[in-house]
Coordinates of C-alpha atoms in Angstrom, one line a residue:
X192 CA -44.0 25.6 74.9
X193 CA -43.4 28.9 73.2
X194 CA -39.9 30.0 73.1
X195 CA -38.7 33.6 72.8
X196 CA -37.0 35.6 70.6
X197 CA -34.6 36.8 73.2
X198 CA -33.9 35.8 76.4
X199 CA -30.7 36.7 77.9
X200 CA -30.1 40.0 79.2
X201 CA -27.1 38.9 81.9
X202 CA -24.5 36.6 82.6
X203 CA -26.4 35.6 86.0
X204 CA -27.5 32.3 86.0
X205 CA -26.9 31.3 89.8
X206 CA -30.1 32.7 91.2
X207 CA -32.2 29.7 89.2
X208 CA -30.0 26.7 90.5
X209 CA -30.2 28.3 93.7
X210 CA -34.1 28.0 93.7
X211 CA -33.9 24.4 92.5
X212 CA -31.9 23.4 95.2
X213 CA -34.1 24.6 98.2
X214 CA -34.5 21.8 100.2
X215 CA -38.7 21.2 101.1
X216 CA -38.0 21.3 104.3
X217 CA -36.4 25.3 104.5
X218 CA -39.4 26.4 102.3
X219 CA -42.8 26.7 103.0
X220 CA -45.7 24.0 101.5
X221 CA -46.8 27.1 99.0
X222 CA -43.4 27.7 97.8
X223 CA -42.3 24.3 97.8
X224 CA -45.6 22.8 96.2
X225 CA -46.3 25.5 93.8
X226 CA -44.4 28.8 93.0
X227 CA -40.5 27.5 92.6
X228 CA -42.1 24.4 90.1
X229 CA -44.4 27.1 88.5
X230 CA -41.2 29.4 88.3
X231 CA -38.5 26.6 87.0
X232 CA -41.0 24.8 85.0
X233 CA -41.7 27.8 82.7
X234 CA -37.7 28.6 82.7
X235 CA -37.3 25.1 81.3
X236 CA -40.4 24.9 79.0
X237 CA -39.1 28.6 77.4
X238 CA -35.7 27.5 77.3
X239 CA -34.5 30.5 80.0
X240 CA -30.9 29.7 81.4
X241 CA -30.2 33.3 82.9
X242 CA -32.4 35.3 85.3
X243 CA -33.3 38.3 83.6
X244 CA -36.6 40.8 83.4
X245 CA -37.2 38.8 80.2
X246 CA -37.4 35.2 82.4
X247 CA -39.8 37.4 85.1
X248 CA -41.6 38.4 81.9
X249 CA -42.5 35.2 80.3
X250 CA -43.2 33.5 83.8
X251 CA -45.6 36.5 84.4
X252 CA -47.3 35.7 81.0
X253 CA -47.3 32.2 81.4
X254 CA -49.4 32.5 84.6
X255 CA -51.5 35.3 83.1
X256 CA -52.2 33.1 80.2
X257 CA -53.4 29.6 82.5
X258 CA -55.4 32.0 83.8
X259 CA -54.3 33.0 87.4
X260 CA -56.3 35.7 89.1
X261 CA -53.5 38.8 89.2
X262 CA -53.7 38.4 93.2
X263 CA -52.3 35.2 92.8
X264 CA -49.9 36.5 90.2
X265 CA -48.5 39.4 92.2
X266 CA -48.0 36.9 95.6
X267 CA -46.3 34.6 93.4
X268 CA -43.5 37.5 92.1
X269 CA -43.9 38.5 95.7
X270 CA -42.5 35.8 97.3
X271 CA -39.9 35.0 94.3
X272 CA -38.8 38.5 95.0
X273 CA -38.0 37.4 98.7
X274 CA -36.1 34.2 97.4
X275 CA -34.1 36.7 95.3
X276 CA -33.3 39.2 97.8
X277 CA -32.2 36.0 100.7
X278 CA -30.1 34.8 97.4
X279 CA -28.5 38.2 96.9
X280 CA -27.4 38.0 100.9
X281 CA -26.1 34.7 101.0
X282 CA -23.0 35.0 99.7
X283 CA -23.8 32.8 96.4
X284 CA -23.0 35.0 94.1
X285 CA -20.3 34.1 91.5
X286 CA -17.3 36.0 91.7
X287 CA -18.0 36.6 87.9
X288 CA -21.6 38.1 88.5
X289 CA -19.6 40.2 91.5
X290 CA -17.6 41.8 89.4
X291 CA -20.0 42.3 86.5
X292 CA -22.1 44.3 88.4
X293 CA -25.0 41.9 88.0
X294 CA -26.2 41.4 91.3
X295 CA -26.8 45.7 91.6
X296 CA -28.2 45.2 88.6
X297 CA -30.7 42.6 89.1
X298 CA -31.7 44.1 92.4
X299 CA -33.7 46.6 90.3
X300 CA -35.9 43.4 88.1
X301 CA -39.4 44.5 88.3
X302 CA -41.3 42.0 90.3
X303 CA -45.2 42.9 90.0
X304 CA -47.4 43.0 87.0
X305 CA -46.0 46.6 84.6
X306 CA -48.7 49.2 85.8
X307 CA -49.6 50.0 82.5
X308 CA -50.7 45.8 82.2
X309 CA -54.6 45.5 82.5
X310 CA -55.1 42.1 84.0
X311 CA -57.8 41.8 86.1
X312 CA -61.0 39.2 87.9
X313 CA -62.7 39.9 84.1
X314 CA -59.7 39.1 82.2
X315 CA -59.3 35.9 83.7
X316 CA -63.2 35.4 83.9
X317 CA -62.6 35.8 79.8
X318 CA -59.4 34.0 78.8
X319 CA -61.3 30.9 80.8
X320 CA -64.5 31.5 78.4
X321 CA -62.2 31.7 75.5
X322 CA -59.7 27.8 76.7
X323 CA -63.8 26.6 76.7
X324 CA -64.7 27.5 74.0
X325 CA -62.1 25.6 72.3
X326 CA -63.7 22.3 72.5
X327 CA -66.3 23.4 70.3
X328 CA -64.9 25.4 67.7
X329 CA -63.9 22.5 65.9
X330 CA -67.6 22.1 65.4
X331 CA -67.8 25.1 63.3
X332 CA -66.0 23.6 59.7
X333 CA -68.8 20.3 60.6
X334 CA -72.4 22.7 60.4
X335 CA -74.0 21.9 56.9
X336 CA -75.5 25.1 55.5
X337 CA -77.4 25.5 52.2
X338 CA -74.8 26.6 49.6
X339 CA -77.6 29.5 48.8
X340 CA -78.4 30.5 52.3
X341 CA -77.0 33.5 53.7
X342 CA -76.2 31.8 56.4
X343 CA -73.5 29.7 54.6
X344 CA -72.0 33.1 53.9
X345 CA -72.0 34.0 57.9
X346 CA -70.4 30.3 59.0
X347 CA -67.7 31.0 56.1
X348 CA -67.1 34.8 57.0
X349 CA -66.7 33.3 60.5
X350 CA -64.3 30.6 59.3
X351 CA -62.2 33.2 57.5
X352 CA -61.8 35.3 60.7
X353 CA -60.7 32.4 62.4
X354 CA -57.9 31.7 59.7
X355 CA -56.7 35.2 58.9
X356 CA -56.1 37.1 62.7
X357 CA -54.8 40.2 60.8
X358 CA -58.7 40.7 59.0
X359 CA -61.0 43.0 60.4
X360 CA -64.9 42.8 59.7
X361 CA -64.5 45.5 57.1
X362 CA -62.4 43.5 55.5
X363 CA -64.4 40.6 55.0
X364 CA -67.2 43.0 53.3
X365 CA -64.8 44.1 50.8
X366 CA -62.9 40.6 50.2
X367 CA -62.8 40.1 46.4
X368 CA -61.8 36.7 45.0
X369 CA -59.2 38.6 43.0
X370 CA -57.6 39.9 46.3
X371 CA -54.0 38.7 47.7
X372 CA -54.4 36.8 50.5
X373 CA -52.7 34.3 53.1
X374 CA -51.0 31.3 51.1
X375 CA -53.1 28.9 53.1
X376 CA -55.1 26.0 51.2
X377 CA -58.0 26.6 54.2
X378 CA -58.6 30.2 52.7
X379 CA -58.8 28.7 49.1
X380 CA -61.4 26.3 50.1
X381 CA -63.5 28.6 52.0
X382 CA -62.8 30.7 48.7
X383 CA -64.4 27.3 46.4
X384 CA -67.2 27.0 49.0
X385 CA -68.0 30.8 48.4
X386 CA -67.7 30.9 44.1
X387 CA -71.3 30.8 43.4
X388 CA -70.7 32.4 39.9
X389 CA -67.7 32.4 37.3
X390 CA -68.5 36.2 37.5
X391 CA -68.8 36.7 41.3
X392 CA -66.3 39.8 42.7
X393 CA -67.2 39.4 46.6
X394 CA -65.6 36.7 47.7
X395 CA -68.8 37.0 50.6
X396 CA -72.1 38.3 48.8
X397 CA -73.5 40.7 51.6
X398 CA -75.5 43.4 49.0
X399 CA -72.5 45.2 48.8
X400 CA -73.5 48.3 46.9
X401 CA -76.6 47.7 47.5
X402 CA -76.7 48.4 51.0
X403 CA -74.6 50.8 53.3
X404 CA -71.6 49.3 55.2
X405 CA -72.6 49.9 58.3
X406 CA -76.0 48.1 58.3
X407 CA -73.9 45.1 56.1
X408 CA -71.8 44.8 59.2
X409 CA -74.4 44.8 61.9
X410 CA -76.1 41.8 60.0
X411 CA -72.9 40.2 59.3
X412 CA -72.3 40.1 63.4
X413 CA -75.6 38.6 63.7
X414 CA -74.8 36.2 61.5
X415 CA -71.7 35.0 62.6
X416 CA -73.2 34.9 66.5
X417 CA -76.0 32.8 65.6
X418 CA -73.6 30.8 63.6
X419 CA -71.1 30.3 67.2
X420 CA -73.9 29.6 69.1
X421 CA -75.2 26.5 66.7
X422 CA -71.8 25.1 67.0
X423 CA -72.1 25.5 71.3
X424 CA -69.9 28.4 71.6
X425 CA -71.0 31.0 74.5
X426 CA -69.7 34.7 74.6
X427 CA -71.9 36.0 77.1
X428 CA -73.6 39.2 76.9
X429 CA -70.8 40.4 74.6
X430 CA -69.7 39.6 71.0
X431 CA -67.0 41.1 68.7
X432 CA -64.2 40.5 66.5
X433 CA -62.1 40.3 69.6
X434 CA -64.4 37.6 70.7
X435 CA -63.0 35.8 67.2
X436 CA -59.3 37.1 67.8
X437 CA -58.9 35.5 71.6
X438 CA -60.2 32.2 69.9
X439 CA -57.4 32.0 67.9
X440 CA -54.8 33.0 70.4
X441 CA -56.0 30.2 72.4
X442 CA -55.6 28.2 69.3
X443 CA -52.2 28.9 68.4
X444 CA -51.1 28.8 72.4
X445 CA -52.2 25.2 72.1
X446 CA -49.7 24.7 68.7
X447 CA -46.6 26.5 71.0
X448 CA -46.3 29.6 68.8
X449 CA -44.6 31.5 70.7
X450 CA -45.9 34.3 72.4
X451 CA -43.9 37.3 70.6
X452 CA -44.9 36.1 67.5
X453 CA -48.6 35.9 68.8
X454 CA -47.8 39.6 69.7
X455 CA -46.4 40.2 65.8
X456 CA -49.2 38.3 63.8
X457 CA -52.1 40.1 65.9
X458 CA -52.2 43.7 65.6
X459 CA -55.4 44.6 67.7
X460 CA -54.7 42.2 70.6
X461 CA -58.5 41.5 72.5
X462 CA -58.3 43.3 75.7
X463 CA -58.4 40.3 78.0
X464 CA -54.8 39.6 76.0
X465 CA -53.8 43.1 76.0
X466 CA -50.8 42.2 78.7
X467 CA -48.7 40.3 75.4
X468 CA -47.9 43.9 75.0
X469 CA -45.3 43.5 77.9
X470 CA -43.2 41.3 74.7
X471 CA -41.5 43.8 71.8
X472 CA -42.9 42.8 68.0
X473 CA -40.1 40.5 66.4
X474 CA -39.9 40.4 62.5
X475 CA -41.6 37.5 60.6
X476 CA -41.4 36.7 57.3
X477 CA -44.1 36.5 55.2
X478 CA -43.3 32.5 55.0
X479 CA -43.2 32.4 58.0
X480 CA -46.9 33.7 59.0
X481 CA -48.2 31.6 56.3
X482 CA -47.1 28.4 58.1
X483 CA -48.1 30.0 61.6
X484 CA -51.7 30.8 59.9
X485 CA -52.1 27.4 58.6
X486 CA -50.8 25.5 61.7
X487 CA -53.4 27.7 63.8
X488 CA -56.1 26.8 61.3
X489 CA -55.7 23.4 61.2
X490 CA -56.6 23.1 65.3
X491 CA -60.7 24.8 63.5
X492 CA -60.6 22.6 60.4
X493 CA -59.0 19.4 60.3
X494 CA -61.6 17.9 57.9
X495 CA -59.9 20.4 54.8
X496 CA -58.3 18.5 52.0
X497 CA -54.2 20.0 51.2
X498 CA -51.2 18.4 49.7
X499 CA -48.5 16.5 51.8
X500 CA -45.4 14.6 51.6
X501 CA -43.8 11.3 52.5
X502 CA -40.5 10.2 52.7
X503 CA -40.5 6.8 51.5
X504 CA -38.1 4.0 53.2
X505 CA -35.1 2.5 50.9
X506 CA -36.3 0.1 48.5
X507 CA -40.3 1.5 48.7
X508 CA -42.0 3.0 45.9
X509 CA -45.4 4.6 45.3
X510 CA -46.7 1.0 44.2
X511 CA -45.8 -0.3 47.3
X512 CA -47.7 2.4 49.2
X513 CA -50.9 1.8 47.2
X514 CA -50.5 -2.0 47.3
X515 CA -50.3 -1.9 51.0
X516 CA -53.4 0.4 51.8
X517 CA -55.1 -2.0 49.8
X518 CA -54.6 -5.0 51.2
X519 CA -55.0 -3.0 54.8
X520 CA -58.4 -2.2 52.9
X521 CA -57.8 1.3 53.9
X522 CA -61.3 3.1 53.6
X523 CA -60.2 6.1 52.1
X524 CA -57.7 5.2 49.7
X525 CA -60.3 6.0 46.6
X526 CA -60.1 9.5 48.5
X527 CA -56.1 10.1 48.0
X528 CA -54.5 11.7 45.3
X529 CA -50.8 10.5 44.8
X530 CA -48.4 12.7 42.7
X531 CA -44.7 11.0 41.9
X532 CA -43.4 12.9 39.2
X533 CA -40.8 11.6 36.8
X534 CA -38.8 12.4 34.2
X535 CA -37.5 10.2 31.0
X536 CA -33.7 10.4 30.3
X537 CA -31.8 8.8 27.3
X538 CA -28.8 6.4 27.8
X539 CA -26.9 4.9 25.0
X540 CA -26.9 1.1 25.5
X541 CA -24.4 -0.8 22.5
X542 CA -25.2 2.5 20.3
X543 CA -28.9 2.2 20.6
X544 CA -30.8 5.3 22.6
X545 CA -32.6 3.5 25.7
X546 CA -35.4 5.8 27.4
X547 CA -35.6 5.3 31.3
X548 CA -37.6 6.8 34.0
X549 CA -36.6 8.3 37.4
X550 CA -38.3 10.4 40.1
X551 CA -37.7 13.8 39.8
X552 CA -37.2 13.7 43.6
X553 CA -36.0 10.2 44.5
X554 CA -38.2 8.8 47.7
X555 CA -40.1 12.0 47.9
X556 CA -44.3 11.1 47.5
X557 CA -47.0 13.8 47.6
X558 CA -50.5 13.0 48.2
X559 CA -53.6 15.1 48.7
X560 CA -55.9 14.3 50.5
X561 CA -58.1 15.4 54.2
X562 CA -56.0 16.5 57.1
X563 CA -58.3 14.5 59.6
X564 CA -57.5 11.2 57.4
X565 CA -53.4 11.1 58.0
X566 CA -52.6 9.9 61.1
X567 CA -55.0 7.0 60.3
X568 CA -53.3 6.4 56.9
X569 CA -49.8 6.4 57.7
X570 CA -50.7 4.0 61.0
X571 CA -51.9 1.9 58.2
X572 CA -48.4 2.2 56.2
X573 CA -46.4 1.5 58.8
X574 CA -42.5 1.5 58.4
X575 CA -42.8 1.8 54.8
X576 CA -43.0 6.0 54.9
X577 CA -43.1 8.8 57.5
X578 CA -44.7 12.3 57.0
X579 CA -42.9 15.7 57.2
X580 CA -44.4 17.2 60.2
X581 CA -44.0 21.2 61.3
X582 CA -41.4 20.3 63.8
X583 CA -39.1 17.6 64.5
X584 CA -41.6 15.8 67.2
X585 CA -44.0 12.8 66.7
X586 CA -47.2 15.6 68.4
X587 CA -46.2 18.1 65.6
X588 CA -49.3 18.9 62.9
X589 CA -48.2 17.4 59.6
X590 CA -47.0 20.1 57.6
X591 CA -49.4 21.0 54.1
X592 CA -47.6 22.6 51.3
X593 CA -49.5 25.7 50.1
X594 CA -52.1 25.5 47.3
X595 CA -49.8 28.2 45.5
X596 CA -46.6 26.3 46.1
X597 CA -47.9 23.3 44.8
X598 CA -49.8 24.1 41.7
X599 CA -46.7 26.4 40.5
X600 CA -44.2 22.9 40.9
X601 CA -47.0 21.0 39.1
X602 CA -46.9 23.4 36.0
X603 CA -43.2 23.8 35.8
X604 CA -42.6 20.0 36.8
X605 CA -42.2 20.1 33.3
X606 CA -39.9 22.7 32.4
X607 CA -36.5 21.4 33.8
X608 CA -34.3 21.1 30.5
X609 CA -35.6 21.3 27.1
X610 CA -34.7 17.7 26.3
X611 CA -36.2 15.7 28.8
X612 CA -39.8 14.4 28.8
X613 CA -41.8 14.4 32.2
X614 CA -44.5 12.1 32.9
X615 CA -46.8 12.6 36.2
X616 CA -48.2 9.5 37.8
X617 CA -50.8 10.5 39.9
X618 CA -53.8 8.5 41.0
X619 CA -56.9 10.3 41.1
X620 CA -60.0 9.6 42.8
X621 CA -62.7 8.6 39.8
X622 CA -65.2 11.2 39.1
X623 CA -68.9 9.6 39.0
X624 CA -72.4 11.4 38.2
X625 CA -72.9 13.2 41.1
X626 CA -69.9 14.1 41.9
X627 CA -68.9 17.8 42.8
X628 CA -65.6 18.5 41.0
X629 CA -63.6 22.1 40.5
X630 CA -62.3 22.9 37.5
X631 CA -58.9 24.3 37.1
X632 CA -57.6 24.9 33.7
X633 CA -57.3 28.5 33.4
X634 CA -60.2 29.6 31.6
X635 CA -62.7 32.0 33.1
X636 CA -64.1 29.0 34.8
X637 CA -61.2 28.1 36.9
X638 CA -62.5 27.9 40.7
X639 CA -66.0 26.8 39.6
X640 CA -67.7 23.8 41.8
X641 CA -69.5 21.9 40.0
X642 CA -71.6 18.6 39.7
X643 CA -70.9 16.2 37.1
X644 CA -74.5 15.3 35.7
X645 CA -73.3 12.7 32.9
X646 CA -70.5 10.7 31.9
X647 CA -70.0 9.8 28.3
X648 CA -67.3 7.4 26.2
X649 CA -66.8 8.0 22.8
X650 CA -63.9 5.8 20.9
X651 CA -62.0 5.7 24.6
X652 CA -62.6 9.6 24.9
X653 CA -64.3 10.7 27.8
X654 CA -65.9 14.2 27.8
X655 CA -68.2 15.3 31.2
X656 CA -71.7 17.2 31.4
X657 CA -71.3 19.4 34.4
X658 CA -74.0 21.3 35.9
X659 CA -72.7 24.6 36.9
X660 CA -76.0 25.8 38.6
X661 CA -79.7 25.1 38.7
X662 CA -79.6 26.8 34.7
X663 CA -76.4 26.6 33.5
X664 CA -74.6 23.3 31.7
X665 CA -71.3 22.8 30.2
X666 CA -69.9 19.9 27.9
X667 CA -66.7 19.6 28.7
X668 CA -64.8 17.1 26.7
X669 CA -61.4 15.9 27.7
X670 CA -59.6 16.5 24.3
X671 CA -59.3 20.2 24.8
X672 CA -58.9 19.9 28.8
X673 CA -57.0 17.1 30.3
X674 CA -58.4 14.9 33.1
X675 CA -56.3 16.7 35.6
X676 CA -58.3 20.0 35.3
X677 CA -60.9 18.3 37.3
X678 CA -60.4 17.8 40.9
X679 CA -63.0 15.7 43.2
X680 CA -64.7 18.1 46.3
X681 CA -64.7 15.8 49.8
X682 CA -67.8 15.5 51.2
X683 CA -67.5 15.5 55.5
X684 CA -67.7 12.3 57.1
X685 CA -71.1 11.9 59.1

C-alpha cells in the first residue's frame, strides 16, 4: 500500500496499541468486526506508528478511495473519536506524552471529513465506475485499427492520455514528434505507431491548420469515446479528460504509488478525486515520474516490447540462457533480443600480446522483448537468472529501462578507453519478407516503420527492399547501414 511522505507529527503512539488490545467482548460487533481492523489495518499497510492528523488523514482517504459512502466515513471517525476520548480518560497515557503536552494536543485532531472535501453519494457512485472500468482497459492497447484510419489516431490519442496524466487534450493536438516528452518506451511506440511520414510534424494528424482547435477537439472526444466504448468501457452520460485522468489513478492505486505522489504527478485531480487534496504536493524528481509513468502504463499495455535485465546465477552465461529456452522450446525465443556487451583487453602471455574477451558488466544480461512474455520466460529459466523488478517483492512489475537510457549506453558501449575494442553480441530476431521493421540509424528516416518487401545476398552481403508506403521504396544495403539499424515490430498475439 502507498506509503507517505510524512507521517509523524507526535511522540504519541499509545492511543493505537490501546485500540488493538480492546478485547471483542468490551466493544461492540461494528467496532470489533469492522472499524478498529479498518483503522489498524491502514496504520500497518501505510507504515503509521504515531497517532497523528496525518494517520486520521490517510485512514480517511483510504476509505474514501474503496469507495465508502461519506455517511459511513464520518460514523467510522465518529466512533474512533469516542475510542479516543475513553483513551484520553483512562489513565493510559505515558508519562512521556503527559508531559509533552500530547494528549491537549491530540484532543484537537479533526475527526470528520475537512469541510472544504467534496465527497459525496456521486463520488462514490464514480470512483466505483472508474475500479470497473479497469478490467477493460487493458482491452484498449489489443483493438486493431487501420494504420490510415482516423480512428487509429483516436485509440492512440487515447493511449497517450492514459500514459502521460500531466497532458491535457490541447496538448495532444499540438504534440509534435520533435517535442520532449516522458522517457517512457510506451510513448515511443505509440510515437512509431503514429510516423506515417519521414516528414510528418503532428505526432497525431487531426487537420491541424486546417481546421480550428476547437472543432479538432470536439471530434477528437468523439473519437476517443467511441474508441472506450469498443473496448467495453462505460462512462455514463458524461465523458471528459477527467473521465481518462480517474482511470489512471485507479491504475496507479493498484501499483501502491502512493497517494501524495498521485497528488504531485496529477495536477487537475478529477472531481470524484478532488479529496487527495487533503495530502500537501511532495517533490519528485523527474526520474522519478518517469518510472511512476511507466509502472502506471504497464497495468493498460502489457503487450509493448522494452528492454530488461537479468542477473545471471554464478557460473551462467548468455549461452546457457539461450541453450535452455531452447530445449524448454520456449515459443517466443525467435522474439527476444539479447544484448551482452563485451570488451577485448590485451595480456602479455611469455612476451606475446593475447586478446581476451570479458563482459562489460559481468552477470548483467539485457534482453528486449514484450512485457506480457516475461514472467512466462523467466518460469522457463528457472534458477539460472532472476529479473530486476521495481521493488524488492516477487508481485513487483519488472522494471524496463528507458528507450533513451538504453540507446545512449548502446552508442557509447563503445567509448570506454581509446584502446580497447568492444564487440556486442546480441541475437536478433531474423527479419523475413513481410516483416515490419524500424529503422534507426540517424538519417532523416530514423523512426520510420516499414515492411521489408525483398531480401537479397550478394557475395554474403545482404541489402533489404523496404516498402515505406503504398508509393515509396527504399534499397537499403547493409554496407552503408549495419544490421542493427533495423529493429523487428511485434505483432499482438491473437
Amino acid at each position: 500500500m502507498p506509503i507517505p511522505t510524512e507521517i509523524q507529527e507526535t511522540n504519541n503512539i499509545d492511543f493505537i496499541e490501546y485500540v488493538e488490545s480492546l478485547p471483542s467482548s468490551d466493544i461492540s460487533d461494528m467496532l470489533a468486526s469492522r472499524i478498529i481492523p479498518s483503522f489498524t489495518g491502514a496504520m500497518h499497510r501505510h507504515r503509521i506508528r504515531n497517532f497523528s492528523q496525518t494517520a486520521l488523514t490517510y485512514w480517511t482517504l483510504e476509505m474514501m478511495l474503496r469507495p465508502m459512502k461519506a455517511s459511513t466515513v464520518e460514523r467510522y471517525l465518529g466512533a474512533l473519536h469516542t475510542l479516543f476520548k475513553d483513551w484520553l480518560g483512562s489513565g493510559s497515557r505515558t508519562a512521556e506524552s503527559e508531559q509533552d503536552g500530547n494528549a491537549g494536543k491530540n484532543s484537537t485532531l479533526n475527526f470528520s471529513i475537512p469541510a472544504e472535501v467534496v465527497y459525496d453519494d456521486s463520488s462514490v457512485e464514480e470512483i466505483k465506475m472508474a475500479a470497473s472500468n479497469m478490467k477493460y482497459a487493458v482491452n484498449l492497447s489489443k483493438i486493431n485499427k487501420n494504420p490510415l484510419s482516423i480512428d487509429h489516431t483516436y485509440l492512440h490519442a487515447l493511449l497517450y492520455l492514459l500514459i502521460n496524466p500531466e497532458a491535457s487534450l490541447s496538448d495532444v493536438v499540438d504534440m509534435k514528434f520533435s517535442d520532449a516528452l516522458p522517457d517512457s518506451f510506451h510513448i515511443e511506440d505509440i510515437k512509431l505507431a503514429m510516423r506515417k511520414a519521414p516528414q510528418a510534424q503532428y505526432v497525431f494528424p487531426l487537420q491541424q491548420g486546417k481546421r480550428r482547435k476547437p472543432a479538432i477537439l470536439h471530434d477528437l472526444v468523439s473519437g476517443i469515446r467511441a474508441a472506450t466504448r469498443s473496448a467495453g468501457l462505460e462512462f455514463g452520460n458524461s465523458f471528459s479528460r477527467e473521465s481518462i485522468t480517474a482511470l489512471w489513478i485507479q491504475a496507479a492505486i493498484s501499483q501502491d504509488i502512493p497517494y501524495s505522489e498521485i497528488r504531485t504527478i496529477v495536477k487537475q485531480l478529477p472531481r470524484q478525486y478532488s479529496f487527495l487534496t487533503m495530502l500537501p504536493p511532495v517533490f519528485l524528481s523527474k526520474e522519478r515520474k518517469d518510472e511512476i509513468i511507466n509502472r502506471v502504463a504497464g497495468v493498460f499495455i502489457n503487450n509493448t516490447t522494452g528492454w530488461y535485465v537479468m542477473r545471471l546465477r554464478s557460473g551462467v552465461t548468455p549461452e546457457t540462457i539461450k541453450e535452455e529456452l531452447q530445449h524448454r522450446k520456449y515459443p517466443h525465443i525467435r522474439q527476444i533480443e539479447f544484448y551482452y556487451p563485451q570488451r577485448s583487453v590485451s595480456k602479455l602471455v611469455k612476451k606475446k600480446a593475447v586478446k581476451t574477451e570479458v563482459p562489460v558488466i559481468p552477470g548483467i544480461l539485457f534482453f528486449r522483448m514484450r512485457y506480457d512474455k516475461i514472467s512466462k520466460m523467466m518460469s522457463v529459466i528457472g534458477d539460472l537468472a532472476w529479473c530486476y523488478r521495481t521493488t524488492n517483492t516477487p508481485t513487483s512489475p519488472y522494471s524496463a529501462i528507458p528507450m533513451r537510457e538504453m540507446k545512449t549506453f548502446q552508442r557509447s558501449v563503445g567509448l570506454l578507453t581509446a584502446d580497447v575494442e568492444m564487440d556486442i553480441i546480441a541475437s536478433q530476431p531474423p527479419l523475413n519478407i513481410g516483416d515490419e521493421v524500424i529503422i534507426e540509424n540517424g538519417s532523416p528516416l530514423d523512426g520510420q516503420q516499414a515492411v521489408i518487401r525483398k531480401v537479397r545476398s550478394t557475395d554474403g552481403s545482404l541489402s533489404y527492399t523496404l516498402r515505406l508506403s503504398d508509393s515509396e521504396f527504399i534499397h537499403w544495403k547493409e554496407v552503408t547501414v549495419p544490421a542493427s539499424a533495423l529493429t523487428k515490430v511485434d505483432t499482438p498475439d491473437n
